[in-house]
């Protein structure tokens, strides 16, 4: 039996969406569940230096996975005529907008080596960042669960 291009696309899009959503979610939850608690054991200066080292790489990876998960989910919704995939499409599309709107100014302050921060201020900024990041972890987990169970 010959597969139609429509069916073949769906067969590739679903695992693509699940994998990209899973990678994003796993990384986000790791940061919230492991890295953020580890921050409590280090000084704000040490945390800020670590942030400067990992953030640029993490931002590229997470943005890429979010876009792939969103686009794959959107195409799945369209090709399969299933509105179920619209939720993860929207969730993974909103995450970069949320990051840019709510977190980017804070990320830039934490990354700016020219800005000197007192220990207390840096700790406060890092705590705020961890709360904002938790939103990304929760949103992505919801999107991933929908993708994985659809």
mmCIF file of C-alpha atoms in Angstrom:
data_model
loop_
_atom_site.group_PDB
_atom_site.id
_atom_site.type_symbol
_atom_site.label_atom_id
_atom_site.label_comp_id
_atom_site.label_asym_id
_atom_site.label_seq_id
_atom_site.Cartn_x
_atom_site.Cartn_y
_atom_site.Cartn_z
ATOM 1 C CA UNK A 1 0.000 0.000 0.000
ATOM 2 C CA UNK A 2 1.314 3.440 -0.947
ATOM 3 C CA UNK A 3 1.436 6.057 1.807
ATOM 4 C CA UNK A 4 0.129 9.488 1.023
ATOM 5 C CA UNK A 5 2.448 12.449 1.660
ATOM 6 C CA UNK A 6 -0.122 13.683 4.199
ATOM 7 C CA UNK A 7 0.131 10.500 6.292
ATOM 8 C CA UNK A 8 3.913 10.381 5.989
ATOM 9 C CA UNK A 9 4.187 13.984 7.196
ATOM 10 C CA UNK A 10 2.113 13.194 10.270
ATOM 11 C CA UNK A 11 4.271 10.145 11.007
ATOM 12 C CA UNK A 12 7.399 12.337 11.071
ATOM 13 C CA UNK A 13 5.906 15.432 12.684
ATOM 14 C CA UNK A 14 4.564 13.751 15.802
ATOM 15 C CA UNK A 15 7.904 12.279 16.948
ATOM 16 C CA UNK A 16 9.631 15.529 15.996
ATOM 17 C CA UNK A 17 7.229 17.521 18.177
ATOM 18 C CA UNK A 18 7.480 15.041 21.064
ATOM 19 C CA UNK A 19 11.287 14.907 20.956
ATOM 20 C CA UNK A 20 11.746 18.685 20.677
ATOM 21 C CA UNK A 21 9.152 19.298 23.405
ATOM 22 C CA UNK A 22 10.760 16.637 25.574
ATOM 23 C CA UNK A 23 14.257 18.067 25.200
ATOM 24 C CA UNK A 24 13.007 21.556 26.050
ATOM 25 C CA UNK A 25 10.974 20.314 29.009
ATOM 26 C CA UNK A 26 13.747 18.096 30.345
ATOM 27 C CA UNK A 27 16.262 20.940 30.230
ATOM 28 C CA UNK A 28 13.833 23.396 31.833
ATOM 29 C CA UNK A 29 12.886 21.011 34.632
ATOM 30 C CA UNK A 30 16.547 20.118 35.231
ATOM 31 C CA UNK A 31 17.363 23.785 35.719
ATOM 32 C CA UNK A 32 14.397 24.305 38.064
ATOM 33 C CA UNK A 33 14.800 21.068 40.031
ATOM 34 C CA UNK A 34 18.598 20.700 40.166
ATOM 35 C CA UNK A 35 20.478 23.841 39.207
ATOM 36 C CA UNK A 36 18.323 26.377 41.054
ATOM 37 C CA UNK A 37 18.531 24.495 44.403
ATOM 38 C CA UNK A 38 22.309 24.211 43.896
ATOM 39 C CA UNK A 39 22.409 28.012 43.699
ATOM 40 C CA UNK A 40 21.565 28.118 47.379
ATOM 41 C CA UNK A 41 24.930 26.537 48.170
ATOM 42 C CA UNK A 42 26.985 29.123 46.253
ATOM 43 C CA UNK A 43 27.520 32.839 46.501
ATOM 44 C CA UNK A 44 25.590 35.146 44.198
ATOM 45 C CA UNK A 45 28.891 36.064 42.532
ATOM 46 C CA UNK A 46 29.589 32.384 41.764
ATOM 47 C CA UNK A 47 26.029 31.913 40.516
ATOM 48 C CA UNK A 48 26.286 34.932 38.276
ATOM 49 C CA UNK A 49 29.541 33.664 36.769
ATOM 50 C CA UNK A 50 27.943 30.264 36.135
ATOM 51 C CA UNK A 51 24.908 31.974 34.595
ATOM 52 C CA UNK A 52 27.193 33.888 32.212
ATOM 53 C CA UNK A 53 28.771 30.589 31.159
ATOM 54 C CA UNK A 54 25.641 28.491 30.567
ATOM 55 C CA UNK A 55 22.993 31.012 29.545
ATOM 56 C CA UNK A 56 24.142 31.757 25.962
ATOM 57 C CA UNK A 57 24.268 28.045 25.065
ATOM 58 C CA UNK A 58 21.066 27.196 26.882
ATOM 59 C CA UNK A 59 19.199 30.077 25.231
ATOM 60 C CA UNK A 60 20.048 28.867 21.723
ATOM 61 C CA UNK A 61 19.146 25.252 22.479
ATOM 62 C CA UNK A 62 15.913 26.062 24.278
ATOM 63 C CA UNK A 63 14.754 28.599 21.701
ATOM 64 C CA UNK A 64 15.409 26.096 18.904
ATOM 65 C CA UNK A 65 13.548 23.277 20.646
ATOM 66 C CA UNK A 66 10.618 25.538 21.483
ATOM 67 C CA UNK A 67 10.269 26.684 17.867
ATOM 68 C CA UNK A 68 10.535 23.126 16.514
ATOM 69 C CA UNK A 69 7.971 21.827 19.035
ATOM 70 C CA UNK A 70 5.582 24.682 18.254
ATOM 71 C CA UNK A 71 5.839 24.441 14.469
ATOM 72 C CA UNK A 72 5.607 20.640 14.474
ATOM 73 C CA UNK A 73 2.555 20.752 16.743
ATOM 74 C CA UNK A 74 0.906 23.405 14.594
ATOM 75 C CA UNK A 75 1.471 21.405 11.420
ATOM 76 C CA UNK A 76 0.160 18.296 13.184
ATOM 77 C CA UNK A 77 -3.003 20.158 14.165
ATOM 78 C CA UNK A 78 -3.490 21.312 10.594
ATOM 79 C CA UNK A 79 -2.684 18.026 8.820
ATOM 80 C CA UNK A 80 -4.542 15.786 11.255
ATOM 81 C CA UNK A 81 -7.501 18.133 11.743
ATOM 82 C CA UNK A 82 -7.005 17.671 15.471
ATOM 83 C CA UNK A 83 -7.308 20.673 17.735
ATOM 84 C CA UNK A 84 -5.527 18.692 20.459
ATOM 85 C CA UNK A 85 -2.166 19.704 18.985
ATOM 86 C CA UNK A 86 -3.070 23.402 19.099
ATOM 87 C CA UNK A 87 -2.439 23.580 22.855
ATOM 88 C CA UNK A 88 1.225 22.471 22.688
ATOM 89 C CA UNK A 89 1.663 24.624 19.570
ATOM 90 C CA UNK A 90 0.473 27.667 21.529
ATOM 91 C CA UNK A 91 2.387 26.760 24.694
ATOM 92 C CA UNK A 92 5.713 26.298 22.928
ATOM 93 C CA UNK A 93 5.101 29.489 20.910
ATOM 94 C CA UNK A 94 4.316 31.520 24.034
ATOM 95 C CA UNK A 95 7.451 30.422 25.904
ATOM 96 C CA UNK A 96 9.911 32.435 23.748
ATOM 97 C CA UNK A 97 7.598 35.469 23.898
ATOM 98 C CA UNK A 98 7.364 35.106 27.694
ATOM 99 C CA UNK A 99 11.140 34.768 27.911
ATOM 100 C CA UNK A 100 11.746 37.875 25.815
ATOM 101 C CA UNK A 101 9.066 39.942 27.543
ATOM 102 C CA UNK A 102 9.521 38.866 31.148
ATOM 103 C CA UNK A 103 13.005 37.424 31.488
ATOM 104 C CA UNK A 104 15.280 39.051 28.911
ATOM 105 C CA UNK A 105 15.833 42.331 30.793
ATOM 106 C CA UNK A 106 16.792 40.346 33.894
ATOM 107 C CA UNK A 107 18.958 37.959 31.849
ATOM 108 C CA UNK A 108 20.773 40.939 30.362
ATOM 109 C CA UNK A 109 21.421 42.445 33.815
ATOM 110 C CA UNK A 110 22.777 39.131 35.075
ATOM 111 C CA UNK A 111 24.971 38.752 31.975
ATOM 112 C CA UNK A 112 26.348 42.293 32.050
ATOM 113 C CA UNK A 113 29.877 42.061 33.427
ATOM 114 C CA UNK A 114 30.073 45.836 33.620
ATOM 115 C CA UNK A 115 27.214 46.024 36.105
ATOM 116 C CA UNK A 116 28.475 45.485 39.603
ATOM 117 C CA UNK A 117 25.909 43.972 41.948
ATOM 118 C CA UNK A 118 26.077 43.713 45.685
ATOM 119 C CA UNK A 119 25.688 40.169 46.973
ATOM 120 C CA UNK A 120 22.196 40.882 48.335
ATOM 121 C CA UNK A 121 20.996 42.422 45.052
ATOM 122 C CA UNK A 122 22.476 39.611 42.972
ATOM 123 C CA UNK A 123 20.831 36.975 45.193
ATOM 124 C CA UNK A 124 17.493 38.784 44.845
ATOM 125 C CA UNK A 125 17.855 38.953 41.040
ATOM 126 C CA UNK A 126 18.783 35.268 40.809
ATOM 127 C CA UNK A 127 15.816 34.321 43.010
ATOM 128 C CA UNK A 128 13.507 36.337 40.757
ATOM 129 C CA UNK A 129 15.025 34.605 37.722
ATOM 130 C CA UNK A 130 14.389 31.166 39.249
ATOM 131 C CA UNK A 131 10.695 31.990 39.818
ATOM 132 C CA UNK A 132 10.314 33.274 36.261
ATOM 133 C CA UNK A 133 12.064 30.181 34.924
ATOM 134 C CA UNK A 134 9.739 27.893 36.891
ATOM 135 C CA UNK A 135 6.852 29.228 34.779
ATOM 136 C CA UNK A 136 8.687 27.991 31.663
ATOM 137 C CA UNK A 137 9.186 24.582 33.276
ATOM 138 C CA UNK A 138 5.522 24.218 34.166
ATOM 139 C CA UNK A 139 4.232 25.446 30.803
ATOM 140 C CA UNK A 140 6.564 23.168 28.863
ATOM 141 C CA UNK A 141 5.637 20.165 31.034
ATOM 142 C CA UNK A 142 1.961 20.717 30.223
ATOM 143 C CA UNK A 143 2.740 21.012 26.506
ATOM 144 C CA UNK A 144 4.952 17.934 26.557
ATOM 145 C CA UNK A 145 2.398 15.791 28.407
ATOM 146 C CA UNK A 146 -0.235 16.708 25.821
ATOM 147 C CA UNK A 147 2.144 15.833 22.974
ATOM 148 C CA UNK A 148 3.270 12.577 24.560
ATOM 149 C CA UNK A 149 -0.260 11.363 25.287
ATOM 150 C CA UNK A 150 -2.042 12.577 22.151
#
